[in-house]
Short mmCIF file of N, CA and C in Angstrom, two decimals:
data_model
loop_
_atom_site.label_atom_id
_atom_site.label_comp_id
_atom_site.label_asym_id
_atom_site.label_seq_id
_atom_site.Cartn_x
_atom_site.Cartn_y
_atom_site.Cartn_z
N MET A 1 44.75 -53.92 -10.84
CA MET A 1 45.83 -53.23 -11.53
C MET A 1 45.80 -53.61 -13.01
N PRO A 2 46.31 -52.73 -13.84
CA PRO A 2 46.38 -53.04 -15.26
C PRO A 2 47.30 -54.24 -15.51
N SER A 3 47.20 -54.80 -16.70
CA SER A 3 48.10 -55.90 -17.04
C SER A 3 49.53 -55.40 -17.23
N LYS A 4 49.72 -54.09 -17.31
CA LYS A 4 51.05 -53.48 -17.41
C LYS A 4 51.47 -52.96 -16.03
N SER A 5 52.72 -53.09 -15.73
CA SER A 5 53.22 -52.55 -14.47
C SER A 5 53.31 -51.03 -14.58
N LEU A 6 53.41 -50.36 -13.44
CA LEU A 6 53.56 -48.91 -13.47
C LEU A 6 54.84 -48.53 -14.22
N ASP A 7 55.90 -49.30 -14.07
CA ASP A 7 57.14 -49.02 -14.81
C ASP A 7 56.91 -49.11 -16.31
N GLU A 8 56.14 -50.11 -16.74
CA GLU A 8 55.85 -50.24 -18.18
C GLU A 8 55.00 -49.08 -18.68
N LEU A 9 54.06 -48.64 -17.84
CA LEU A 9 53.23 -47.50 -18.23
C LEU A 9 54.07 -46.22 -18.28
N GLU A 10 54.92 -46.04 -17.27
CA GLU A 10 55.76 -44.83 -17.23
C GLU A 10 56.70 -44.78 -18.42
N ALA A 11 57.09 -45.94 -18.94
CA ALA A 11 57.98 -45.97 -20.11
C ALA A 11 57.28 -45.40 -21.35
N GLN A 12 55.95 -45.35 -21.34
CA GLN A 12 55.20 -44.81 -22.48
C GLN A 12 54.97 -43.30 -22.36
N VAL A 13 55.21 -42.73 -21.18
CA VAL A 13 54.99 -41.29 -20.98
C VAL A 13 55.88 -40.51 -21.95
N GLY A 14 55.27 -39.57 -22.64
CA GLY A 14 55.98 -38.76 -23.62
C GLY A 14 55.78 -39.26 -25.05
N ARG A 15 55.28 -40.47 -25.19
CA ARG A 15 55.02 -41.02 -26.53
C ARG A 15 53.80 -40.30 -27.12
N THR A 16 53.84 -40.04 -28.41
CA THR A 16 52.76 -39.33 -29.10
C THR A 16 52.24 -40.17 -30.25
N VAL A 17 50.91 -40.18 -30.40
CA VAL A 17 50.24 -40.97 -31.42
C VAL A 17 49.26 -40.08 -32.17
N THR A 18 49.18 -40.22 -33.49
CA THR A 18 48.15 -39.52 -34.25
C THR A 18 46.82 -40.21 -33.97
N THR A 19 45.88 -39.46 -33.41
CA THR A 19 44.61 -40.05 -32.98
C THR A 19 43.39 -39.48 -33.70
N VAL A 20 43.55 -38.37 -34.40
CA VAL A 20 42.42 -37.77 -35.11
C VAL A 20 42.92 -37.34 -36.49
N GLU A 21 42.16 -37.75 -37.51
CA GLU A 21 42.50 -37.35 -38.87
C GLU A 21 41.24 -36.81 -39.56
N ASP A 22 41.41 -35.70 -40.23
CA ASP A 22 40.35 -35.16 -41.09
C ASP A 22 39.01 -34.98 -40.37
N LEU A 23 39.05 -34.40 -39.20
CA LEU A 23 37.81 -34.04 -38.50
C LEU A 23 37.30 -32.75 -39.13
N VAL A 24 36.33 -32.90 -40.02
CA VAL A 24 35.75 -31.75 -40.71
C VAL A 24 34.65 -31.16 -39.83
N VAL A 25 34.77 -29.89 -39.53
CA VAL A 25 33.76 -29.21 -38.72
C VAL A 25 32.66 -28.74 -39.68
N GLU A 26 31.68 -29.60 -39.85
CA GLU A 26 30.59 -29.35 -40.79
C GLU A 26 29.49 -28.53 -40.11
N PRO A 27 28.94 -27.51 -40.82
CA PRO A 27 27.88 -26.70 -40.20
C PRO A 27 26.72 -27.53 -39.69
N GLY A 28 26.31 -28.53 -40.45
CA GLY A 28 25.18 -29.37 -40.02
C GLY A 28 25.50 -30.13 -38.74
N LYS A 29 26.73 -30.60 -38.63
CA LYS A 29 27.15 -31.33 -37.41
C LYS A 29 27.26 -30.38 -36.22
N VAL A 30 27.68 -29.14 -36.48
CA VAL A 30 27.73 -28.15 -35.41
C VAL A 30 26.31 -27.91 -34.89
N GLU A 31 25.37 -27.75 -35.81
CA GLU A 31 23.97 -27.54 -35.40
C GLU A 31 23.45 -28.75 -34.62
N GLU A 32 23.72 -29.96 -35.11
CA GLU A 32 23.27 -31.17 -34.39
C GLU A 32 23.89 -31.24 -33.00
N PHE A 33 25.17 -30.92 -32.92
CA PHE A 33 25.86 -30.97 -31.63
C PHE A 33 25.25 -29.95 -30.67
N ALA A 34 25.01 -28.73 -31.17
CA ALA A 34 24.41 -27.68 -30.32
C ALA A 34 23.04 -28.14 -29.82
N ARG A 35 22.27 -28.76 -30.71
CA ARG A 35 20.95 -29.26 -30.31
C ARG A 35 21.10 -30.35 -29.25
N ALA A 36 22.09 -31.23 -29.42
CA ALA A 36 22.30 -32.32 -28.47
C ALA A 36 22.68 -31.82 -27.08
N ILE A 37 23.42 -30.72 -27.03
CA ILE A 37 23.82 -30.17 -25.73
C ILE A 37 22.83 -29.11 -25.25
N LYS A 38 21.73 -28.98 -25.99
CA LYS A 38 20.64 -28.07 -25.65
C LYS A 38 21.10 -26.60 -25.56
N ASP A 39 21.95 -26.21 -26.51
CA ASP A 39 22.39 -24.83 -26.59
C ASP A 39 21.66 -24.19 -27.77
N ASP A 40 20.79 -23.25 -27.48
CA ASP A 40 19.98 -22.65 -28.54
C ASP A 40 20.57 -21.36 -29.11
N ASN A 41 21.85 -21.12 -28.88
CA ASN A 41 22.51 -19.94 -29.44
C ASN A 41 22.41 -20.01 -30.97
N PRO A 42 21.80 -18.99 -31.60
CA PRO A 42 21.66 -19.02 -33.06
C PRO A 42 23.00 -18.99 -33.80
N ALA A 43 24.06 -18.58 -33.13
CA ALA A 43 25.38 -18.56 -33.79
C ALA A 43 25.80 -19.95 -34.24
N PHE A 44 25.28 -21.00 -33.59
CA PHE A 44 25.64 -22.36 -33.97
C PHE A 44 24.81 -22.86 -35.16
N ARG A 45 23.88 -22.02 -35.61
CA ARG A 45 22.96 -22.47 -36.67
C ARG A 45 22.93 -21.54 -37.88
N ASP A 46 23.39 -20.32 -37.68
CA ASP A 46 23.20 -19.32 -38.73
C ASP A 46 24.45 -18.44 -38.86
N GLU A 47 24.95 -18.35 -40.08
CA GLU A 47 26.17 -17.57 -40.35
C GLU A 47 25.99 -16.09 -39.96
N ALA A 48 24.85 -15.50 -40.33
CA ALA A 48 24.63 -14.08 -40.02
C ALA A 48 24.59 -13.87 -38.50
N ALA A 49 23.92 -14.77 -37.79
CA ALA A 49 23.85 -14.65 -36.33
C ALA A 49 25.25 -14.79 -35.72
N ALA A 50 26.05 -15.67 -36.30
CA ALA A 50 27.42 -15.84 -35.81
C ALA A 50 28.22 -14.55 -36.00
N ARG A 51 28.08 -13.93 -37.18
CA ARG A 51 28.82 -12.68 -37.46
C ARG A 51 28.33 -11.54 -36.55
N GLU A 52 27.04 -11.51 -36.30
CA GLU A 52 26.50 -10.48 -35.40
C GLU A 52 27.10 -10.61 -34.00
N GLN A 53 27.48 -11.83 -33.62
CA GLN A 53 28.08 -12.05 -32.29
C GLN A 53 29.60 -11.93 -32.31
N GLY A 54 30.16 -11.55 -33.47
CA GLY A 54 31.59 -11.30 -33.55
C GLY A 54 32.43 -12.47 -34.03
N TYR A 55 31.80 -13.55 -34.42
CA TYR A 55 32.54 -14.69 -34.96
C TYR A 55 32.79 -14.48 -36.44
N GLU A 56 33.87 -15.04 -36.96
CA GLU A 56 34.14 -14.92 -38.39
C GLU A 56 33.23 -15.83 -39.20
N SER A 57 32.74 -16.89 -38.60
CA SER A 57 31.74 -17.78 -39.20
C SER A 57 31.13 -18.61 -38.07
N ILE A 58 30.36 -19.63 -38.42
CA ILE A 58 29.68 -20.44 -37.40
C ILE A 58 30.72 -21.09 -36.48
N PRO A 59 30.67 -20.79 -35.19
CA PRO A 59 31.64 -21.40 -34.26
C PRO A 59 31.22 -22.81 -33.87
N ALA A 60 32.20 -23.61 -33.51
CA ALA A 60 31.91 -24.94 -32.96
C ALA A 60 31.69 -24.78 -31.46
N PRO A 61 30.69 -25.47 -30.90
CA PRO A 61 30.51 -25.43 -29.44
C PRO A 61 31.79 -25.91 -28.73
N LEU A 62 31.94 -25.52 -27.50
CA LEU A 62 33.20 -25.75 -26.78
C LEU A 62 33.67 -27.20 -26.74
N THR A 63 32.80 -28.14 -26.63
CA THR A 63 33.23 -29.54 -26.52
C THR A 63 33.03 -30.31 -27.82
N PHE A 64 32.90 -29.61 -28.92
CA PHE A 64 32.60 -30.25 -30.21
C PHE A 64 33.62 -31.32 -30.58
N THR A 65 34.87 -31.14 -30.18
CA THR A 65 35.89 -32.12 -30.58
C THR A 65 35.66 -33.51 -29.97
N ARG A 66 34.70 -33.62 -29.07
CA ARG A 66 34.33 -34.97 -28.59
C ARG A 66 33.87 -35.83 -29.77
N THR A 67 33.38 -35.20 -30.83
CA THR A 67 32.96 -35.97 -32.00
C THR A 67 34.15 -36.66 -32.66
N ALA A 68 35.36 -36.24 -32.33
CA ALA A 68 36.56 -36.88 -32.88
C ALA A 68 36.68 -38.32 -32.39
N TYR A 69 35.88 -38.70 -31.40
CA TYR A 69 35.91 -40.07 -30.90
C TYR A 69 35.13 -41.01 -31.81
N PHE A 70 34.40 -40.45 -32.78
CA PHE A 70 33.70 -41.31 -33.73
C PHE A 70 34.74 -42.04 -34.56
N PRO A 71 34.53 -43.32 -34.82
CA PRO A 71 35.53 -44.12 -35.53
C PRO A 71 35.97 -43.53 -36.88
N ARG A 72 35.09 -42.81 -37.57
CA ARG A 72 35.48 -42.32 -38.90
C ARG A 72 36.61 -41.29 -38.85
N TYR A 73 36.83 -40.68 -37.70
CA TYR A 73 37.92 -39.71 -37.58
C TYR A 73 39.18 -40.32 -36.96
N ARG A 74 39.12 -41.59 -36.60
CA ARG A 74 40.24 -42.25 -35.94
C ARG A 74 41.04 -43.09 -36.92
N PRO A 75 42.35 -42.97 -36.89
CA PRO A 75 43.16 -43.87 -37.72
C PRO A 75 42.95 -45.32 -37.26
N ASP A 76 43.21 -46.26 -38.13
CA ASP A 76 43.08 -47.67 -37.77
C ASP A 76 43.89 -47.98 -36.51
N GLY A 77 43.28 -48.78 -35.64
CA GLY A 77 43.98 -49.22 -34.44
C GLY A 77 43.90 -48.27 -33.27
N ILE A 78 43.22 -47.14 -33.44
CA ILE A 78 43.11 -46.16 -32.35
C ILE A 78 41.74 -46.34 -31.69
N GLY A 79 41.75 -46.83 -30.48
CA GLY A 79 40.50 -47.08 -29.75
C GLY A 79 40.42 -46.22 -28.51
N LEU A 80 39.79 -46.76 -27.49
CA LEU A 80 39.55 -46.01 -26.26
C LEU A 80 40.83 -45.61 -25.54
N ASP A 81 41.90 -46.38 -25.72
CA ASP A 81 43.16 -46.04 -25.06
C ASP A 81 44.05 -45.15 -25.92
N HIS A 82 43.47 -44.58 -26.99
CA HIS A 82 44.17 -43.61 -27.84
C HIS A 82 45.47 -44.16 -28.43
N GLY A 83 45.51 -45.45 -28.69
CA GLY A 83 46.70 -46.02 -29.32
C GLY A 83 47.80 -46.40 -28.35
N PHE A 84 47.54 -46.27 -27.07
CA PHE A 84 48.54 -46.65 -26.07
C PHE A 84 48.15 -48.01 -25.49
N ASP A 85 49.15 -48.80 -25.20
CA ASP A 85 48.93 -50.11 -24.61
C ASP A 85 48.97 -49.95 -23.09
N LEU A 86 47.83 -49.52 -22.54
CA LEU A 86 47.76 -49.25 -21.11
C LEU A 86 47.49 -50.51 -20.30
N GLY A 87 46.93 -51.51 -20.95
CA GLY A 87 46.64 -52.74 -20.23
C GLY A 87 45.49 -52.60 -19.24
N PHE A 88 44.66 -51.57 -19.42
CA PHE A 88 43.52 -51.35 -18.53
C PHE A 88 42.42 -52.36 -18.84
N ASP A 89 41.76 -52.84 -17.79
CA ASP A 89 40.57 -53.68 -17.94
C ASP A 89 39.40 -52.72 -18.21
N GLN A 90 38.91 -52.71 -19.45
CA GLN A 90 37.90 -51.73 -19.86
C GLN A 90 36.64 -51.80 -18.99
N SER A 91 36.37 -52.95 -18.38
CA SER A 91 35.17 -53.04 -17.54
C SER A 91 35.33 -52.26 -16.22
N ARG A 92 36.56 -51.85 -15.91
CA ARG A 92 36.80 -51.10 -14.67
C ARG A 92 37.31 -49.68 -14.95
N VAL A 93 37.23 -49.22 -16.19
CA VAL A 93 37.74 -47.91 -16.54
C VAL A 93 36.63 -46.87 -16.43
N VAL A 94 36.96 -45.76 -15.81
CA VAL A 94 36.05 -44.62 -15.74
C VAL A 94 36.77 -43.39 -16.26
N HIS A 95 35.96 -42.42 -16.67
CA HIS A 95 36.48 -41.15 -17.16
C HIS A 95 36.72 -40.25 -15.95
N GLY A 96 37.94 -39.79 -15.77
CA GLY A 96 38.27 -39.00 -14.60
C GLY A 96 37.91 -37.54 -14.73
N GLU A 97 38.42 -36.88 -15.71
CA GLU A 97 38.12 -35.47 -15.94
C GLU A 97 38.48 -35.13 -17.37
N GLN A 98 38.02 -33.98 -17.82
CA GLN A 98 38.30 -33.52 -19.18
C GLN A 98 38.50 -32.02 -19.12
N GLU A 99 39.51 -31.56 -19.81
CA GLU A 99 39.82 -30.14 -19.82
C GLU A 99 40.09 -29.71 -21.25
N TYR A 100 39.61 -28.52 -21.62
CA TYR A 100 39.81 -27.98 -22.96
C TYR A 100 40.54 -26.65 -22.83
N ILE A 101 41.64 -26.52 -23.52
CA ILE A 101 42.40 -25.27 -23.51
C ILE A 101 42.45 -24.76 -24.95
N TYR A 102 41.70 -23.71 -25.23
CA TYR A 102 41.59 -23.20 -26.59
C TYR A 102 42.68 -22.17 -26.88
N GLU A 103 43.27 -22.32 -28.04
CA GLU A 103 44.23 -21.33 -28.56
C GLU A 103 43.54 -20.43 -29.58
N GLN A 104 42.54 -21.00 -30.27
CA GLN A 104 41.77 -20.28 -31.27
C GLN A 104 40.35 -20.83 -31.27
N GLN A 105 39.42 -20.01 -31.75
CA GLN A 105 38.05 -20.49 -31.95
C GLN A 105 38.06 -21.48 -33.12
N ILE A 106 37.34 -22.56 -32.98
CA ILE A 106 37.15 -23.52 -34.07
C ILE A 106 35.84 -23.17 -34.76
N HIS A 107 35.89 -23.13 -36.10
CA HIS A 107 34.72 -22.72 -36.88
C HIS A 107 34.32 -23.81 -37.87
N ALA A 108 33.07 -23.71 -38.32
CA ALA A 108 32.59 -24.57 -39.40
C ALA A 108 33.53 -24.37 -40.60
N GLY A 109 33.88 -25.45 -41.22
CA GLY A 109 34.81 -25.41 -42.35
C GLY A 109 36.23 -25.80 -41.96
N ASP A 110 36.56 -25.71 -40.69
CA ASP A 110 37.90 -26.13 -40.26
C ASP A 110 38.03 -27.65 -40.43
N VAL A 111 39.23 -28.07 -40.73
CA VAL A 111 39.56 -29.50 -40.77
C VAL A 111 40.67 -29.71 -39.75
N LEU A 112 40.40 -30.58 -38.79
CA LEU A 112 41.32 -30.73 -37.66
C LEU A 112 42.00 -32.10 -37.67
N SER A 113 43.20 -32.09 -37.15
CA SER A 113 43.91 -33.34 -36.87
C SER A 113 44.37 -33.27 -35.42
N GLY A 114 44.63 -34.42 -34.84
CA GLY A 114 45.04 -34.43 -33.44
C GLY A 114 46.10 -35.47 -33.15
N LYS A 115 47.03 -35.09 -32.32
CA LYS A 115 48.05 -36.02 -31.84
C LYS A 115 47.95 -36.07 -30.32
N THR A 116 47.93 -37.30 -29.82
CA THR A 116 47.76 -37.50 -28.39
C THR A 116 49.06 -37.97 -27.77
N THR A 117 49.39 -37.36 -26.64
CA THR A 117 50.58 -37.71 -25.88
C THR A 117 50.16 -38.23 -24.51
N LEU A 118 50.74 -39.32 -24.10
CA LEU A 118 50.55 -39.79 -22.73
C LEU A 118 51.46 -38.93 -21.87
N VAL A 119 50.86 -38.08 -21.02
CA VAL A 119 51.66 -37.11 -20.27
C VAL A 119 51.94 -37.53 -18.82
N ASP A 120 51.15 -38.47 -18.30
CA ASP A 120 51.40 -38.89 -16.92
C ASP A 120 50.65 -40.19 -16.63
N VAL A 121 51.23 -40.99 -15.78
CA VAL A 121 50.56 -42.17 -15.21
C VAL A 121 50.95 -42.21 -13.74
N TYR A 122 50.01 -42.62 -12.92
CA TYR A 122 50.29 -42.74 -11.50
C TYR A 122 49.24 -43.61 -10.84
N GLU A 123 49.52 -44.00 -9.62
CA GLU A 123 48.59 -44.84 -8.87
C GLU A 123 48.22 -44.12 -7.57
N ARG A 124 47.03 -44.46 -7.08
CA ARG A 124 46.56 -43.98 -5.78
C ARG A 124 45.77 -45.09 -5.13
N ASP A 125 45.75 -45.06 -3.81
CA ASP A 125 44.92 -46.00 -3.09
C ASP A 125 43.46 -45.62 -3.30
N GLY A 126 42.62 -46.62 -3.58
CA GLY A 126 41.19 -46.37 -3.72
C GLY A 126 40.54 -46.26 -2.36
N SER A 127 39.44 -45.50 -2.28
CA SER A 127 38.76 -45.32 -0.99
C SER A 127 38.11 -46.62 -0.50
N ARG A 128 37.88 -47.56 -1.40
CA ARG A 128 37.29 -48.85 -1.02
C ARG A 128 38.33 -49.97 -1.03
N GLY A 129 39.59 -49.58 -0.99
CA GLY A 129 40.67 -50.57 -1.00
C GLY A 129 41.22 -50.74 -2.40
N GLY A 130 42.36 -51.36 -2.50
CA GLY A 130 42.98 -51.59 -3.80
C GLY A 130 43.63 -50.34 -4.36
N THR A 131 44.21 -50.48 -5.51
CA THR A 131 44.94 -49.40 -6.15
C THR A 131 44.24 -48.98 -7.44
N MET A 132 44.09 -47.69 -7.61
CA MET A 132 43.57 -47.14 -8.86
C MET A 132 44.75 -46.66 -9.69
N THR A 133 44.67 -46.86 -11.00
CA THR A 133 45.73 -46.40 -11.89
C THR A 133 45.18 -45.32 -12.80
N PHE A 134 45.91 -44.22 -12.91
CA PHE A 134 45.49 -43.05 -13.68
C PHE A 134 46.39 -42.89 -14.91
N ALA A 135 45.79 -42.55 -16.04
CA ALA A 135 46.54 -42.21 -17.25
C ALA A 135 46.02 -40.85 -17.73
N VAL A 136 46.91 -39.90 -17.88
CA VAL A 136 46.55 -38.56 -18.34
C VAL A 136 47.01 -38.42 -19.79
N LEU A 137 46.05 -38.16 -20.67
CA LEU A 137 46.30 -38.07 -22.11
C LEU A 137 46.00 -36.65 -22.58
N GLU A 138 46.87 -36.12 -23.42
CA GLU A 138 46.70 -34.76 -23.91
C GLU A 138 46.71 -34.79 -25.44
N THR A 139 45.64 -34.28 -26.04
CA THR A 139 45.55 -34.24 -27.50
C THR A 139 45.69 -32.81 -27.97
N ALA A 140 46.65 -32.57 -28.85
CA ALA A 140 46.85 -31.26 -29.46
C ALA A 140 46.19 -31.28 -30.83
N TYR A 141 45.20 -30.42 -31.02
CA TYR A 141 44.49 -30.31 -32.30
C TYR A 141 45.11 -29.18 -33.12
N ARG A 142 45.25 -29.46 -34.41
CA ARG A 142 45.76 -28.45 -35.34
C ARG A 142 44.79 -28.33 -36.51
N ASN A 143 44.71 -27.12 -37.05
CA ASN A 143 43.86 -26.92 -38.22
C ASN A 143 44.65 -27.26 -39.49
N ALA A 144 44.02 -27.09 -40.64
CA ALA A 144 44.65 -27.45 -41.92
C ALA A 144 45.90 -26.63 -42.20
N ASP A 145 46.01 -25.45 -41.57
CA ASP A 145 47.21 -24.61 -41.74
C ASP A 145 48.31 -25.00 -40.76
N GLY A 146 48.04 -26.02 -39.95
CA GLY A 146 49.05 -26.47 -38.98
C GLY A 146 49.06 -25.66 -37.69
N GLU A 147 48.06 -24.78 -37.54
CA GLU A 147 48.01 -23.95 -36.34
C GLU A 147 47.39 -24.73 -35.18
N HIS A 148 48.01 -24.60 -34.02
CA HIS A 148 47.50 -25.25 -32.82
C HIS A 148 46.24 -24.51 -32.38
N VAL A 149 45.11 -25.23 -32.33
CA VAL A 149 43.85 -24.58 -31.99
C VAL A 149 43.32 -25.00 -30.62
N LEU A 150 43.70 -26.19 -30.17
CA LEU A 150 43.09 -26.70 -28.94
C LEU A 150 43.96 -27.78 -28.33
N THR A 151 44.03 -27.78 -27.02
CA THR A 151 44.59 -28.90 -26.28
C THR A 151 43.47 -29.48 -25.43
N GLU A 152 43.29 -30.77 -25.58
CA GLU A 152 42.25 -31.48 -24.82
C GLU A 152 42.98 -32.45 -23.89
N ARG A 153 42.70 -32.35 -22.62
CA ARG A 153 43.36 -33.21 -21.64
C ARG A 153 42.30 -34.06 -20.94
N LEU A 154 42.54 -35.35 -20.90
CA LEU A 154 41.58 -36.23 -20.22
C LEU A 154 42.33 -37.24 -19.37
N THR A 155 41.63 -37.69 -18.35
CA THR A 155 42.19 -38.68 -17.43
C THR A 155 41.32 -39.93 -17.47
N ARG A 156 41.96 -41.06 -17.71
CA ARG A 156 41.29 -42.36 -17.65
C ARG A 156 41.77 -43.04 -16.38
N ILE A 157 40.84 -43.68 -15.69
CA ILE A 157 41.17 -44.31 -14.41
C ILE A 157 40.72 -45.76 -14.47
N GLU A 158 41.64 -46.64 -14.14
CA GLU A 158 41.25 -48.03 -13.96
C GLU A 158 41.05 -48.22 -12.46
N LEU A 159 39.80 -48.55 -12.09
CA LEU A 159 39.47 -48.78 -10.68
C LEU A 159 40.05 -50.11 -10.23
N ALA A 160 40.25 -50.23 -8.92
CA ALA A 160 40.71 -51.50 -8.35
C ALA A 160 39.62 -52.54 -8.54
N ALA A 161 40.04 -53.78 -8.73
CA ALA A 161 39.07 -54.87 -8.83
C ALA A 161 38.44 -55.07 -7.47
N GLN A 162 37.15 -55.42 -7.44
CA GLN A 162 36.48 -55.64 -6.15
C GLN A 162 37.15 -56.79 -5.42
N GLY A 163 37.36 -56.59 -4.12
CA GLY A 163 37.99 -57.62 -3.31
C GLY A 163 39.49 -57.71 -3.50
N ASP A 164 40.04 -56.75 -4.21
CA ASP A 164 41.47 -56.75 -4.50
C ASP A 164 42.11 -55.66 -3.66
N ASP A 165 42.33 -55.94 -2.38
CA ASP A 165 42.82 -54.92 -1.46
C ASP A 165 44.29 -54.58 -1.62
N ASP A 166 45.06 -55.47 -2.19
CA ASP A 166 46.50 -55.19 -2.29
C ASP A 166 46.95 -54.97 -3.72
N ASP A 167 46.06 -54.61 -4.60
CA ASP A 167 46.39 -54.33 -6.00
C ASP A 167 47.39 -53.24 -6.13
#
């Protein structure tokens, strides 16, 4: 179990933290990201190709905001727990799931900011014994005009410690 009780974690539900600042969607980074995910769509590399496909400019690939996890886009003190004191033992934390809900296409040239809210915490019995603790975090991204462009939802799970059947 985390060093925080479930009651202490639940007390943080609804709290919001600024977790992303000045994430500039640079065309070169979009191209690098597309190459990294092995997407050869020319729209990610060429403005004319993007316009031919109906985009207003070079679009960002769907999971591009994962680059917001780079330290240069994070305010001081924002780490893997997104600024929340979850008390998770990082050696037992796994990524549960990730969901992206787009309100608008993100394009090269956009500058994004993000605020993360702890939306839920709960526990479940692990299949190998012990208790797993789940934290669901939701980041709302806004562009420079303050428009909501994306909601990113992720679940972090602290697994039960081995041999800890009554956690």
